[in-house]
């Protein structure tokens, strides 16, 4: 299997205390040697309890967190840190944030938010940006009028659609979804997950889905990695991990959920 | 406080500020006499049909002097706040973005300046530079910079961590792009709120220093200087000090109400 994305022996250490000169005096190892691989068109779910290091792995993949050691390999090439990544790879790997409130600039109209990536690249007229914004809105199921409005006028689910549209504007290969639905009402969660499923199939996207919620993971994932205290304790095909977990920690996680939905059996790999 | 009452107060503040600005702009039309026209035949007269606010010790028309006084008084207030807000915002924004030793140094200086008694330092500065309206504006404006520096730096540090800023960075945004597109627009609202409230203090501080003779010099009509001139006649010609004093108070209250209104208005949730 050739992987589109590989995480090799990733370690992330955060300084948690500093002396007067700003030197770190205490550390927390949030990620302790995580290795993952994701094939093109696949959805890898990362599940684990709060504090297990899921967000840190997600941030390291998109370059928002500097690994202490280890590598992120994209399409066979080790990725530099975000600063070095800017020109060459910007837009290939994008993150959809957990909190749709904080991930949209309250002072920008939706059309400007969703086309921000294109504005960063430049060379598109205002008119072209607006036209593209309309296409993106349609892709994620937002009405045309929404484009002139500001984020505060939208519900959580709609905001998350806006955030997804913003990521899609750059035609990324990989979307890293950090708890994409955990800030949403249960009734809205399924809608957003279905949109993600549909987009993946339509655009051939590769997902890394991070969630503490087994049923969210089950909805989209082909394969699942289970994290605990910065390590992957179990990894495998989604249906197998979620129905017949081999690690006691996974078993505890799965049993805590009343009913587990069907894993993503869509065509992949 | 009741929303409606708040809105009314803010509207009242805005209207008064508007009127004061118009008075300053159209002073030549509104004044009934030359503000510096001396008339030895009519000294220290009480308000009358001819002299609506009476006359001063040189027979100058007080109403006309107060009207003309709006110009230097408001100009000084706007000057102080603009200098403090623009200087402080740039400094705070840079300090927050650069971080490290630069940030530490800037913030130490800010803390020290803020710990000093502001008016006393302003007094010393103006005395050293020489009393004039310009020096007064510079001194008070410089002393206001740390407040805006601290505000802008705190906002910059907070905004830098917002998910939308991180999202922009993962999409390849450069630091200047992030600053101009996200940080400055989002930080400006709090600066504008503090600045409009700051106008109130600026008009008091400015006229205060002119009152003790460190700002406007005779024969320039400025509200603080007028109050000072009227001070020695407070027992017999009480209106002399009262009229410019009331103008100062009115402006200070109006700016304060306006500032509160701006704070409510600028919040995007209420827009
Ligand atoms: N910037 C940071 N500085 C210090 N410690 C951090 C930092 N970010 C995360 N941590 C710590 O690293 C650990 C892993 O955090 P992380 O956010 O990756 O967990 P998570 O699995 O995403 O949890 P959650 O489900 O709560 O989002 C936690 O103990 C957290 O306190
Ligand atoms: Mg997390």
Coordinates of C-alpha atoms and ligand atoms in Angstrom, one line a residue:
Chain A
X1 CA 0.0 0.0 0.0
X2 CA 1.4 3.4 -0.9
X3 CA 0.6 6.0 1.6
X4 CA -0.3 9.6 0.6
X5 CA 0.5 10.7 4.2
X6 CA 2.8 9.1 6.7
X7 CA 3.5 10.1 10.2
X8 CA 6.7 8.6 11.4
X9 CA 7.6 8.3 15.0
X10 CA 6.1 11.7 15.8
X11 CA 7.0 13.2 19.2
X12 CA 5.8 16.5 20.5
X13 CA 6.9 18.0 23.7
X14 CA 5.4 21.1 25.2
X15 CA 7.2 23.3 27.6
X16 CA 4.9 23.8 30.6
X17 CA 7.0 26.1 32.8
X18 CA 9.8 28.6 32.2
X19 CA 12.4 30.3 34.3
X20 CA 12.9 34.0 34.4
X21 CA 15.0 34.0 31.2
X22 CA 12.3 32.2 29.3
X23 CA 14.0 28.8 29.3
X24 CA 11.8 25.8 29.7
X25 CA 12.0 24.1 33.0
X26 CA 9.2 21.5 32.8
X27 CA 7.8 19.6 29.9
X28 CA 4.8 17.6 28.9
X29 CA 5.1 14.9 26.3
X30 CA 1.8 15.2 24.4
X31 CA 2.7 12.8 21.6
X32 CA 5.1 10.0 22.3
X33 CA 6.2 8.3 19.1
X34 CA 3.1 8.1 16.9
X35 CA 3.3 6.4 13.5
X36 CA 0.4 6.5 11.1
X37 CA -0.2 6.1 7.4
X38 CA -3.1 7.2 5.3
X39 CA -3.8 6.0 1.8
X40 CA -5.2 8.2 -0.9
X41 CA -9.0 8.5 -0.7
X42 CA -9.1 6.9 2.7
X43 CA -10.4 8.2 6.0
X44 CA -8.3 7.5 9.0
X45 CA -10.0 8.0 12.2
X46 CA -8.1 9.0 15.3
X47 CA -10.0 8.3 18.5
X48 CA -9.1 8.7 22.1
X49 CA -10.1 10.4 25.3
X50 CA -9.5 14.1 26.1
X51 CA -5.9 14.9 26.4
X52 CA -4.6 11.9 24.6
X53 CA -2.8 14.0 22.0
X54 CA -5.2 13.9 19.0
X55 CA -5.3 17.6 18.4
X56 CA -1.5 17.8 18.7
X57 CA -1.1 15.1 16.0
X58 CA -3.6 17.0 13.8
X59 CA -1.8 20.3 14.3
X60 CA 1.6 18.7 13.6
X61 CA 0.3 17.3 10.3
X62 CA -0.7 20.7 9.0
X63 CA 2.4 22.3 10.4
X64 CA 0.9 24.3 13.3
X65 CA 2.9 22.5 15.8
X66 CA 6.6 21.8 15.6
X67 CA 7.5 18.1 16.1
X68 CA 10.2 17.5 18.7
X69 CA 11.3 14.5 16.6
X70 CA 9.8 12.4 13.8
X71 CA 8.6 13.2 10.4
X72 CA 5.4 14.0 8.5
X73 CA 5.8 12.6 5.0
X74 CA 3.5 13.8 2.3
X75 CA 3.4 12.0 -1.0
X76 CA 6.8 10.5 -0.3
X77 CA 8.4 13.9 0.7
X78 CA 9.2 14.9 4.3
X79 CA 7.4 18.1 5.1
X80 CA 9.3 21.1 6.4
X81 CA 7.8 23.2 9.2
X82 CA 5.0 25.6 8.2
X83 CA 7.4 28.5 7.5
X84 CA 9.2 26.5 4.9
X85 CA 6.0 25.0 3.7
X86 CA 4.3 28.2 2.8
X87 CA 5.0 28.5 -0.9
X88 CA 5.3 24.9 -2.1
X89 CA 2.6 23.0 -0.2
X90 CA 0.2 25.6 1.1
X91 CA -3.3 24.3 0.5
X92 CA -2.4 20.6 0.0
X93 CA -3.0 19.7 3.7
X94 CA -5.7 21.8 5.5
X95 CA -7.3 21.6 8.9
X96 CA -10.9 22.1 9.7
X97 CA -11.0 23.3 13.3
X98 CA -13.2 22.1 16.1
X99 CA -14.7 25.4 17.1
X100 CA -16.5 26.9 14.1
X101 CA -17.0 30.1 16.2
X102 CA -13.3 30.9 16.5
X103 CA -12.3 29.7 13.1
X104 CA -14.2 32.4 11.2
X105 CA -13.1 36.0 11.3
X106 CA -16.2 37.9 12.7
X107 CA -15.3 41.0 10.6
X108 CA -15.3 39.3 7.2
X109 CA -18.3 38.5 5.0
X110 CA -18.7 34.8 4.1
X111 CA -17.6 35.3 0.5
X112 CA -14.3 36.7 1.7
X113 CA -13.8 34.0 4.3
X114 CA -14.3 31.1 1.9
X115 CA -12.0 32.6 -0.8
X116 CA -9.3 33.6 1.7
X117 CA -6.9 30.9 0.5
X118 CA -7.3 32.2 -3.1
X119 CA -6.7 35.7 -2.0
X120 CA -3.5 34.6 -0.3
X121 CA -2.3 33.1 -3.6
X122 CA -3.4 36.4 -5.3
X123 CA -3.9 37.0 -9.0
X124 CA -7.7 36.7 -8.8
X125 CA -10.0 39.6 -9.2
X126 CA -12.7 40.4 -6.7
X127 CA -15.2 39.4 -9.3
X128 CA -13.6 36.0 -9.8
X129 CA -13.4 35.5 -6.1
X130 CA -17.0 36.1 -5.7
X131 CA -17.9 33.7 -8.5
X132 CA -15.7 31.0 -6.9
X133 CA -17.4 31.8 -3.5
X134 CA -20.8 31.1 -5.0
X135 CA -19.6 27.7 -6.4
X136 CA -18.1 26.8 -3.0
X137 CA -21.3 27.8 -1.2
X138 CA -23.2 25.5 -3.4
X139 CA -20.8 22.6 -2.8
X140 CA -21.4 22.7 0.9
X141 CA -25.1 23.5 0.8
X142 CA -25.1 27.2 1.7
X143 CA -27.5 29.6 0.0
X144 CA -26.2 32.3 -2.3
X145 CA -27.4 35.1 0.1
X146 CA -25.2 33.8 2.9
X147 CA -22.2 35.0 1.0
X148 CA -22.8 38.7 2.0
X149 CA -23.5 38.0 5.6
X150 CA -21.1 37.8 8.6
X151 CA -20.4 34.7 10.7
X152 CA -22.5 35.7 13.7
X153 CA -25.6 35.4 11.5
X154 CA -25.0 31.6 11.2
X155 CA -25.7 28.5 13.3
X156 CA -22.9 26.2 14.3
X157 CA -23.6 23.8 11.6
X158 CA -23.6 26.5 8.9
X159 CA -20.4 27.9 10.3
X160 CA -18.8 24.5 10.0
X161 CA -20.0 24.4 6.3
X162 CA -18.3 27.8 5.8
X163 CA -15.1 26.5 7.3
X164 CA -15.2 23.4 5.1
X165 CA -15.9 25.6 2.0
X166 CA -12.8 27.7 2.9
X167 CA -10.7 24.6 2.9
X168 CA -12.1 23.2 -0.3
X169 CA -11.3 26.5 -2.1
X170 CA -7.7 25.5 -2.4
X171 CA -8.5 22.0 -3.7
X172 CA -6.5 20.2 -1.0
X173 CA -5.5 16.6 -1.1
X174 CA -5.9 16.0 2.6
X175 CA -8.3 17.4 5.0
X176 CA -7.5 17.1 8.7
X177 CA -10.8 17.3 10.6
X178 CA -10.3 18.0 14.3
X179 CA -13.6 17.2 16.1
X180 CA -15.6 18.7 13.2
X181 CA -18.9 18.1 14.8
X182 CA -18.3 18.1 18.6
X183 CA -19.4 21.7 19.0
X184 CA -22.7 21.0 17.2
X185 CA -26.1 19.7 18.2
X186 CA -26.6 16.0 17.7
X187 CA -29.2 16.6 15.1
X188 CA -26.8 18.8 13.1
X189 CA -23.8 16.5 13.5
X190 CA -25.2 13.8 11.1
X191 CA -25.8 16.5 8.4
X192 CA -22.3 17.7 8.6
X193 CA -20.9 14.2 8.6
X194 CA -22.9 13.3 5.6
X195 CA -21.7 16.3 3.8
X196 CA -18.1 15.3 4.6
X197 CA -18.8 11.8 3.3
X198 CA -20.4 13.1 0.1
X199 CA -17.5 15.5 -0.5
X200 CA -14.9 12.8 0.1
X201 CA -16.6 10.5 -2.5
X202 CA -17.1 13.3 -5.0
X203 CA -13.7 14.9 -4.8
X204 CA -11.6 11.9 -3.8
X205 CA -10.4 13.6 -0.7
X206 CA -8.2 12.0 1.9
X207 CA -9.3 12.5 5.5
X208 CA -7.7 12.4 8.9
X209 CA -10.6 12.6 11.3
X210 CA -10.0 13.3 14.9
X211 CA -12.7 12.7 17.5
X212 CA -13.3 11.5 21.0
X213 CA -16.7 10.3 19.8
X214 CA -16.7 6.6 18.5
X215 CA -20.0 7.1 16.6
X216 CA -18.5 10.0 14.6
X217 CA -15.4 8.0 13.9
X218 CA -17.5 5.0 12.8
X219 CA -19.6 7.2 10.4
X220 CA -16.6 8.2 8.2
X221 CA -13.5 6.1 8.9
X222 CA -12.1 3.2 6.9
X223 CA -9.3 2.7 9.4
X224 CA -9.0 3.7 13.0
X225 CA -6.1 4.5 15.3
X226 CA -6.8 4.6 19.0
X227 CA -4.7 7.0 21.0
X228 CA -4.1 7.1 24.7
X229 CA -1.6 9.3 26.6
X230 CA 0.2 10.3 23.4
X231 CA 0.6 6.8 22.0
X232 CA -1.4 4.7 19.5
X233 CA -2.5 1.6 21.4
X234 CA -4.4 0.0 18.6
X235 CA -4.8 0.5 14.9
X236 CA -6.7 -1.3 12.2
X237 CA -9.6 -1.6 9.8
X238 CA -12.5 0.3 11.2
X239 CA -15.1 -2.4 11.4
X240 CA -12.7 -4.8 13.1
X241 CA -11.4 -2.2 15.7
X242 CA -14.9 -1.0 16.5
X243 CA -16.6 -4.4 16.7
X244 CA -13.8 -6.6 17.9
X245 CA -11.3 -4.4 19.7
X246 CA -8.2 -6.2 20.8
X247 CA -6.9 -3.6 23.3
X248 CA -8.7 -3.3 26.6
X249 CA -8.7 0.5 26.3
X250 CA -10.4 0.4 23.0
X251 CA -12.9 -2.1 24.4
X252 CA -13.7 0.4 27.2
X253 CA -14.1 3.2 24.7
X254 CA -16.4 1.2 22.5
X255 CA -18.5 -0.1 25.3
X256 CA -19.1 3.4 26.7
X257 CA -21.1 4.1 23.5
X258 CA -24.7 2.7 23.5
X259 CA -24.8 1.9 19.7
X260 CA -22.1 2.0 17.2
X261 CA -23.0 3.0 13.6
X262 CA -21.8 1.3 10.5
X263 CA -18.2 2.0 9.5
X264 CA -17.6 3.7 6.2
X265 CA -17.7 0.9 3.7
X266 CA -17.5 3.2 0.7
X267 CA -15.0 2.5 -2.1
X268 CA -11.5 3.3 -1.0
X269 CA -8.0 1.8 -0.8
Chain B
X1 CA -28.8 49.7 32.1
X2 CA -31.8 49.6 29.8
X3 CA -30.8 49.3 26.1
X4 CA -33.1 52.1 25.0
X5 CA -31.8 54.5 27.7
X6 CA -28.2 53.5 26.7
X7 CA -29.0 54.3 23.1
X8 CA -30.6 57.6 23.9
X9 CA -27.6 58.6 26.0
X10 CA -25.2 57.6 23.3
X11 CA -27.2 59.5 20.7
X12 CA -27.2 62.6 23.0
X13 CA -23.5 62.3 23.4
X14 CA -23.0 62.0 19.7
X15 CA -25.2 65.0 19.0
X16 CA -23.4 67.2 21.5
X17 CA -20.0 66.2 20.1
X18 CA -21.4 66.9 16.6
X19 CA -22.6 70.3 17.7
X20 CA -19.2 71.1 19.4
X21 CA -17.4 70.1 16.2
X22 CA -19.7 72.3 14.1
X23 CA -19.1 75.2 16.5
X24 CA -15.4 74.8 16.1
X25 CA -15.7 74.6 12.3
X26 CA -18.0 77.5 12.0
X27 CA -16.7 79.7 14.8
X28 CA -16.2 82.7 12.4
X29 CA -19.9 82.6 11.5
X30 CA -21.2 81.9 15.0
X31 CA -19.1 84.5 16.9
X32 CA -20.7 87.9 17.3
X33 CA -17.5 89.8 17.9
X34 CA -13.8 89.5 17.1
X35 CA -12.6 87.2 19.9
X36 CA -9.5 89.3 20.4
X37 CA -11.2 92.7 19.9
X38 CA -10.4 94.8 22.9
X39 CA -12.9 97.4 24.1
X40 CA -11.9 99.5 27.1
X41 CA -15.4 101.0 27.3
X42 CA -17.0 97.7 28.2
X43 CA -14.9 95.9 30.8
X44 CA -16.2 92.9 32.9
X45 CA -19.8 93.5 31.9
X46 CA -22.6 91.1 32.9
X47 CA -24.4 89.1 30.2
X48 CA -26.6 91.3 28.1
X49 CA -28.3 91.5 24.7
X50 CA -25.0 92.9 23.2
X51 CA -22.7 90.5 25.0
X52 CA -24.5 87.2 25.6
X53 CA -21.9 86.0 28.1
X54 CA -20.6 89.3 29.2
X55 CA -17.1 90.7 28.6
X56 CA -13.7 90.1 30.1
X57 CA -11.2 92.4 31.8
X58 CA -10.1 93.8 28.4
X59 CA -13.7 94.2 27.2
X60 CA -13.5 91.2 24.8
X61 CA -16.8 89.4 24.1
X62 CA -16.8 86.2 26.2
X63 CA -19.4 84.3 24.1
X64 CA -17.2 84.8 21.0
X65 CA -14.1 83.8 22.9
X66 CA -15.8 80.6 24.1
X67 CA -17.0 79.8 20.6
X68 CA -13.5 80.3 19.2
X69 CA -12.1 78.4 22.1
X70 CA -13.7 75.2 20.8
X71 CA -11.0 75.1 18.1
X72 CA -7.9 74.8 20.2
X73 CA -9.7 72.8 23.0
X74 CA -11.0 70.1 20.7
X75 CA -7.9 70.1 18.5
X76 CA -5.8 69.4 21.6
X77 CA -8.1 66.6 22.7
X78 CA -8.1 64.9 19.3
X79 CA -4.4 65.5 18.9
X80 CA -3.6 63.8 22.2
X81 CA -5.8 60.8 21.6
X82 CA -4.7 60.4 18.0
X83 CA -1.0 60.5 18.9
X84 CA -1.5 58.0 21.8
X85 CA -3.8 55.7 19.9
X86 CA -1.8 55.5 16.7
X87 CA 1.6 55.3 18.4
X88 CA 0.4 52.8 21.0
X89 CA -1.3 50.6 18.5
X90 CA 1.7 50.3 16.2
X91 CA 4.0 49.7 19.1
X92 CA 1.8 47.2 20.8
X93 CA 1.1 45.3 17.6
X94 CA 4.8 45.0 16.7
X95 CA 5.7 44.1 20.3
X96 CA 3.2 41.3 20.4
X97 CA 4.2 40.0 16.9
X98 CA 8.0 40.2 17.4
X99 CA 7.9 38.8 20.9
X100 CA 11.0 37.8 22.8
X101 CA 13.4 40.3 24.2
X102 CA 11.9 43.2 22.2
X103 CA 8.5 42.5 23.7
X104 CA 9.9 42.2 27.2
X105 CA 11.7 45.5 26.9
X106 CA 8.7 47.4 25.5
X107 CA 6.4 46.0 28.2
X108 CA 8.9 46.9 31.0
X109 CA 9.0 50.5 29.7
X110 CA 5.2 50.6 29.4
X111 CA 4.8 49.4 33.0
X112 CA 7.3 52.0 34.3
X113 CA 5.6 54.9 32.4
X114 CA 2.2 53.7 33.6
X115 CA 3.3 53.6 37.2
X116 CA 4.4 57.2 37.0
X117 CA 2.0 60.0 38.0
X118 CA 1.0 61.0 34.4
X119 CA -0.1 64.6 34.9
X120 CA 3.0 65.4 37.0
X121 CA 5.3 64.0 34.3
X122 CA 3.3 65.9 31.6
X123 CA 3.7 69.0 33.7
X124 CA 7.4 68.6 33.9
X125 CA 7.7 67.7 30.2
X126 CA 5.8 70.8 29.1
X127 CA 7.7 73.0 31.5
X128 CA 11.0 71.6 30.0
X129 CA 9.8 71.9 26.4
X130 CA 8.3 75.4 26.9
X131 CA 4.6 76.0 27.5
X132 CA 2.6 75.9 24.3
X133 CA -0.5 74.0 22.9
X134 CA 1.7 71.9 20.7
X135 CA 4.1 70.8 23.5
X136 CA 1.1 70.1 25.7
X137 CA -0.4 67.9 23.0
X138 CA 2.9 66.1 22.5
X139 CA 3.5 65.5 26.2
X140 CA 0.0 64.2 27.0
X141 CA -0.1 62.2 23.8
X142 CA 3.2 60.5 24.5
X143 CA 2.1 59.7 28.0
X144 CA -1.1 58.1 26.6
X145 CA 0.9 55.7 24.4
X146 CA 1.5 53.0 27.0
X147 CA -2.2 52.5 27.5
X148 CA -2.8 51.7 23.9
X149 CA 0.5 49.7 23.6
X150 CA -0.7 47.4 26.4
X151 CA -4.2 47.1 24.9
X152 CA -2.9 46.5 21.3
X153 CA -0.3 44.0 22.5
X154 CA -2.8 42.0 24.5
X155 CA -5.2 41.9 21.6
X156 CA -2.5 40.9 19.2
X157 CA -1.3 38.0 21.4
X158 CA -4.9 36.8 21.7
X159 CA -5.8 37.3 18.1
X160 CA -2.7 35.5 16.9
X161 CA -4.0 32.3 18.6
X162 CA -7.5 32.5 17.0
X163 CA -8.3 29.6 14.8
X164 CA -9.0 31.9 11.8
X165 CA -5.4 33.2 12.0
X166 CA -4.1 29.6 12.2
X167 CA -6.3 28.7 9.3
X168 CA -4.9 31.5 7.3
X169 CA -1.4 30.4 8.1
X170 CA -2.0 26.8 7.0
X171 CA -3.2 28.3 3.8
X172 CA 0.1 29.9 3.3
X173 CA -0.6 33.5 4.6
X174 CA 2.4 35.6 5.3
X175 CA 2.7 37.6 8.5
X176 CA 1.8 41.0 6.9
X177 CA -1.2 39.4 5.2
X178 CA -2.4 38.1 8.6
X179 CA -1.7 41.4 10.3
X180 CA -3.6 43.6 7.8
X181 CA -6.5 41.2 7.1
X182 CA -7.2 39.8 10.6
X183 CA -5.2 41.4 13.4
X184 CA -5.6 45.1 12.7
X185 CA -9.3 45.0 11.8
X186 CA -10.1 43.0 14.9
X187 CA -8.0 45.1 17.2
X188 CA -9.1 48.4 15.9
X189 CA -12.6 48.1 17.4
X190 CA -11.2 48.0 21.0
X191 CA -8.8 50.8 20.2
X192 CA -11.6 53.0 18.9
X193 CA -13.7 52.3 22.0
X194 CA -10.8 53.2 24.3
X195 CA -10.0 56.2 22.2
X196 CA -13.5 57.7 22.2
X197 CA -13.6 57.3 25.9
X198 CA -10.1 58.7 26.1
X199 CA -11.2 62.0 24.4
X200 CA -13.1 62.8 27.6
X201 CA -10.0 62.5 29.7
X202 CA -7.9 64.3 27.1
X203 CA -10.2 67.4 27.0
X204 CA -10.0 67.6 30.8
X205 CA -6.2 67.1 30.9
X206 CA -5.6 69.5 28.0
X207 CA -7.7 72.3 29.5
X208 CA -6.3 71.5 32.9
X209 CA -2.7 72.2 31.8
X210 CA -3.9 75.3 29.9
X211 CA -5.6 76.4 33.1
X212 CA -2.3 76.4 35.0
X213 CA -0.7 78.3 32.1
X214 CA 1.2 75.5 30.4
X215 CA -0.9 75.4 27.2
X216 CA -2.6 78.2 25.4
X217 CA -0.8 81.5 25.8
X218 CA -2.6 84.9 25.7
X219 CA -4.4 86.2 23.8
X220 CA -5.5 82.8 22.4
X221 CA -9.0 81.9 23.6
X222 CA -8.9 78.3 24.9
X223 CA -11.4 77.0 27.4
X224 CA -8.9 76.0 30.2
X225 CA -7.1 79.3 29.8
X226 CA -10.4 81.2 29.9
X227 CA -11.4 79.5 33.1
X228 CA -8.1 80.5 34.6
X229 CA -8.5 84.1 33.5
X230 CA -12.0 84.2 35.0
X231 CA -10.8 82.6 38.2
X232 CA -9.8 86.0 39.8
X233 CA -13.3 87.4 39.2
X234 CA -15.2 84.4 40.4
X235 CA -16.9 86.3 43.3
X236 CA -18.2 89.3 41.3
X237 CA -18.2 88.1 37.6
X238 CA -18.9 84.4 38.2
X239 CA -20.2 83.9 34.7
X240 CA -16.7 84.6 33.3
X241 CA -15.2 81.3 34.6
X242 CA -18.5 79.5 34.5
X243 CA -19.2 79.7 30.8
X244 CA -15.9 78.1 29.5
X245 CA -16.0 75.7 32.5
X246 CA -19.4 74.5 31.4
X247 CA -18.1 74.0 27.9
X248 CA -15.3 71.8 29.2
X249 CA -17.7 69.8 31.3
X250 CA -20.2 69.4 28.5
X251 CA -17.5 68.2 26.1
X252 CA -16.1 65.7 28.6
X253 CA -19.5 64.2 29.4
X254 CA -20.5 64.1 25.7
X255 CA -17.3 62.3 24.7
X256 CA -17.9 59.8 27.5
X257 CA -21.4 59.0 26.4
X258 CA -20.2 58.8 22.8
X259 CA -17.5 56.3 23.9
X260 CA -20.0 54.1 25.6
X261 CA -22.2 54.2 22.5
X262 CA -19.3 53.3 20.2
X263 CA -18.5 50.4 22.4
X264 CA -22.0 49.0 22.0
X265 CA -22.2 49.8 18.3
X266 CA -18.9 48.3 17.3
X267 CA -19.6 44.9 18.7
X268 CA -20.5 42.8 15.6
X269 CA -23.1 40.9 17.4
X270 CA -25.2 44.0 17.8
X271 CA -24.7 45.3 14.3
Ligands
LIG1 N1 0.4 24.4 23.7 C1 0.4 23.5 24.7 N2 1.2 23.7 25.7 C2 1.3 22.8 26.7 N3 0.6 21.7 26.8 C3 -0.2 21.4 25.8 C4 -0.4 22.3 24.7 N4 -1.3 21.8 23.8 C5 -1.7 20.7 24.3 N5 -1.1 20.4 25.5 C6 -1.3 19.2 26.4 O1 -1.0 18.1 25.6 C7 -1.9 17.1 25.9 C8 -2.6 16.6 24.6 O2 -3.4 17.7 24.1 P1 -4.3 17.5 22.9 O3 -5.0 18.8 22.7 O4 -3.6 17.1 21.7 O5 -5.4 16.4 23.3 P2 -6.7 16.0 22.6 O6 -6.6 14.5 22.5 O7 -7.0 16.7 21.4 O8 -7.8 16.3 23.7 P3 -9.2 16.9 23.5 O9 -10.2 15.8 23.3 O10 -9.5 17.5 24.9 O11 -9.2 17.9 22.4 C9 -2.8 17.6 26.9 O12 -2.4 17.1 28.2 C10 -2.7 19.1 26.8 O13 -2.9 19.7 28.1
LIG2 MG1 -8.5 18.1 20.7

